[in-house]
mmCIF file of C-alpha atoms in Angstrom:
data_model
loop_
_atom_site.group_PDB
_atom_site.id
_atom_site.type_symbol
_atom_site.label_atom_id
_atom_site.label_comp_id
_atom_site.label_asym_id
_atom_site.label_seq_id
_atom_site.Cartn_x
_atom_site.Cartn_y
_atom_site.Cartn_z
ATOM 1 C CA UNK A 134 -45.481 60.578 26.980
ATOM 2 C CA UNK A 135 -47.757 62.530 24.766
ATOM 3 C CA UNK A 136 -45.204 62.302 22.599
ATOM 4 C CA UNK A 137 -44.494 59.057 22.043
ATOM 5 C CA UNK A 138 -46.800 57.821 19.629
ATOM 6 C CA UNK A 139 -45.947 54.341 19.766
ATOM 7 C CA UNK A 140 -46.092 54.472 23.956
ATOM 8 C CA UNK A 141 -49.497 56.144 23.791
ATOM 9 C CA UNK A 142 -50.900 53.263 21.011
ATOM 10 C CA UNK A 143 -49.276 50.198 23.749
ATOM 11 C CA UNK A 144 -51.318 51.814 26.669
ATOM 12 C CA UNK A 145 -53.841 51.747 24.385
ATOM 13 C CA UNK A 146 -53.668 48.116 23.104
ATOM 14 C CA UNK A 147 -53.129 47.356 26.290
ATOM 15 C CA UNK A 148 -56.401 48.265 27.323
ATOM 16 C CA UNK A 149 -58.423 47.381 25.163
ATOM 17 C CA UNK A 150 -57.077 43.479 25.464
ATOM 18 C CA UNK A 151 -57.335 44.010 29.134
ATOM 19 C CA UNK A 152 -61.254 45.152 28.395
ATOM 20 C CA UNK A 153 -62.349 42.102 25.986
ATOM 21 C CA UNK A 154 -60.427 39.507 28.202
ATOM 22 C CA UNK A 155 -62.623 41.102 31.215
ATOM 23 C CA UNK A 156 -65.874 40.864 28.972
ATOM 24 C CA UNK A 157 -64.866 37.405 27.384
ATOM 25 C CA UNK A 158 -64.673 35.913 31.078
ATOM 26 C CA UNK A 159 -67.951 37.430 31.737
ATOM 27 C CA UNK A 160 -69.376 35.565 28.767
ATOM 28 C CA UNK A 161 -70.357 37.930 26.265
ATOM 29 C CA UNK A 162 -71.461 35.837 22.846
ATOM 30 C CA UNK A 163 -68.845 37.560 20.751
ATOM 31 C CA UNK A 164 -66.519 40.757 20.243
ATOM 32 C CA UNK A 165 -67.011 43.224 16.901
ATOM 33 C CA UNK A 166 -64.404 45.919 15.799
ATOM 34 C CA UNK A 167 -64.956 48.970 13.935
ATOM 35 C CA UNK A 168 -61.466 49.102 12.742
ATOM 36 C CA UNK A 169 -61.666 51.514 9.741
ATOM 37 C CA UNK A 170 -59.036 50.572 7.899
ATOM 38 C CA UNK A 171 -56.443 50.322 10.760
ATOM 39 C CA UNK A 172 -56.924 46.850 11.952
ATOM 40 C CA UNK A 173 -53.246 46.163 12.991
ATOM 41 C CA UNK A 174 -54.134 47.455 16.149
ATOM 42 C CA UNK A 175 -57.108 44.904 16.413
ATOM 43 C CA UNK A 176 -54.958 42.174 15.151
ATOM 44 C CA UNK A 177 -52.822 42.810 18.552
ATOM 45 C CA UNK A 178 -55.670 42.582 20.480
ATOM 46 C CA UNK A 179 -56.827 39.113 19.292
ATOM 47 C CA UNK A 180 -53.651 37.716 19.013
ATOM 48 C CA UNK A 181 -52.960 38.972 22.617
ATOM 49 C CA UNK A 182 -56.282 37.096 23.514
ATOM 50 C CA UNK A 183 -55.120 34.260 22.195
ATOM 51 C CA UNK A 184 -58.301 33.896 19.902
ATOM 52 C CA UNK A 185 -56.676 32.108 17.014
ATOM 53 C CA UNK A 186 -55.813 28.844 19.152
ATOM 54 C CA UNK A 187 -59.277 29.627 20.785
ATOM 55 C CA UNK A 188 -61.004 30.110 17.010
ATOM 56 C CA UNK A 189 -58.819 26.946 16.056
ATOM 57 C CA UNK A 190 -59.801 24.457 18.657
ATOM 58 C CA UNK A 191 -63.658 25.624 18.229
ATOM 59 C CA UNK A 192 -63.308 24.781 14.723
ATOM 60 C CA UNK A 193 -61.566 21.446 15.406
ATOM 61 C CA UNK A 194 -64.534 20.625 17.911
ATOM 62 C CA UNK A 195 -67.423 21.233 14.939
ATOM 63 C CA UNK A 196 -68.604 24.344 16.099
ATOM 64 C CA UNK A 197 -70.525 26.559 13.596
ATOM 65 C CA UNK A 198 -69.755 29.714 15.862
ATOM 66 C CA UNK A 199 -66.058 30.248 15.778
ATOM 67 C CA UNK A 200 -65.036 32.699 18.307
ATOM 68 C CA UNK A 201 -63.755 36.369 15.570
ATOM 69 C CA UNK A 202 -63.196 39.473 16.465
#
C-alpha cells in the first residue's frame, strides 16, 4: 500500500476528519490548518465535517463566529 499514493492520502484524510470530528464533539472553540499550499486535502476534511452547512446555518443565526477551518 506504500505504493499507492492516492490509498495512503484516503487513510490519511480519513484520519484526520475522524480526529477534528472527535475534538469538535469535545468542544474545542475552533480548528486551524497549516495547509501550505496544498489545501485540497483540508477542503476534504471540512467538507467531510460537514462545516459549510454548519458555517452556513451559524451565519443564518447572526453569529459573528462562523465555525472555518
Amino acid at each position: 500500500m506504500a505504493d499507492d499514493r492516492a490509498a495512503v492520502r484516503e487513510i490519511g484524510v480519513d484520519y484526520a476528519a475522524g480526529m477534528c470530528e472527535r475534538l469538535l464533539a469535545e468542544g474545542v472553540p475552533g480548528l486551524h490548518f497549516y495547509t501550505l499550499n496544498w489545501s485540497r486535502a483540508t477542503r476534504e476534511i471540512y467538507q467531510r465535517l460537514g462545516l459549510y452547512e454548519r458555517a452556513g446555518r451559524v451565519l443564518a443565526s447572526g453569529s459573528s463566529a462562523p465555525i472555518t477551518a
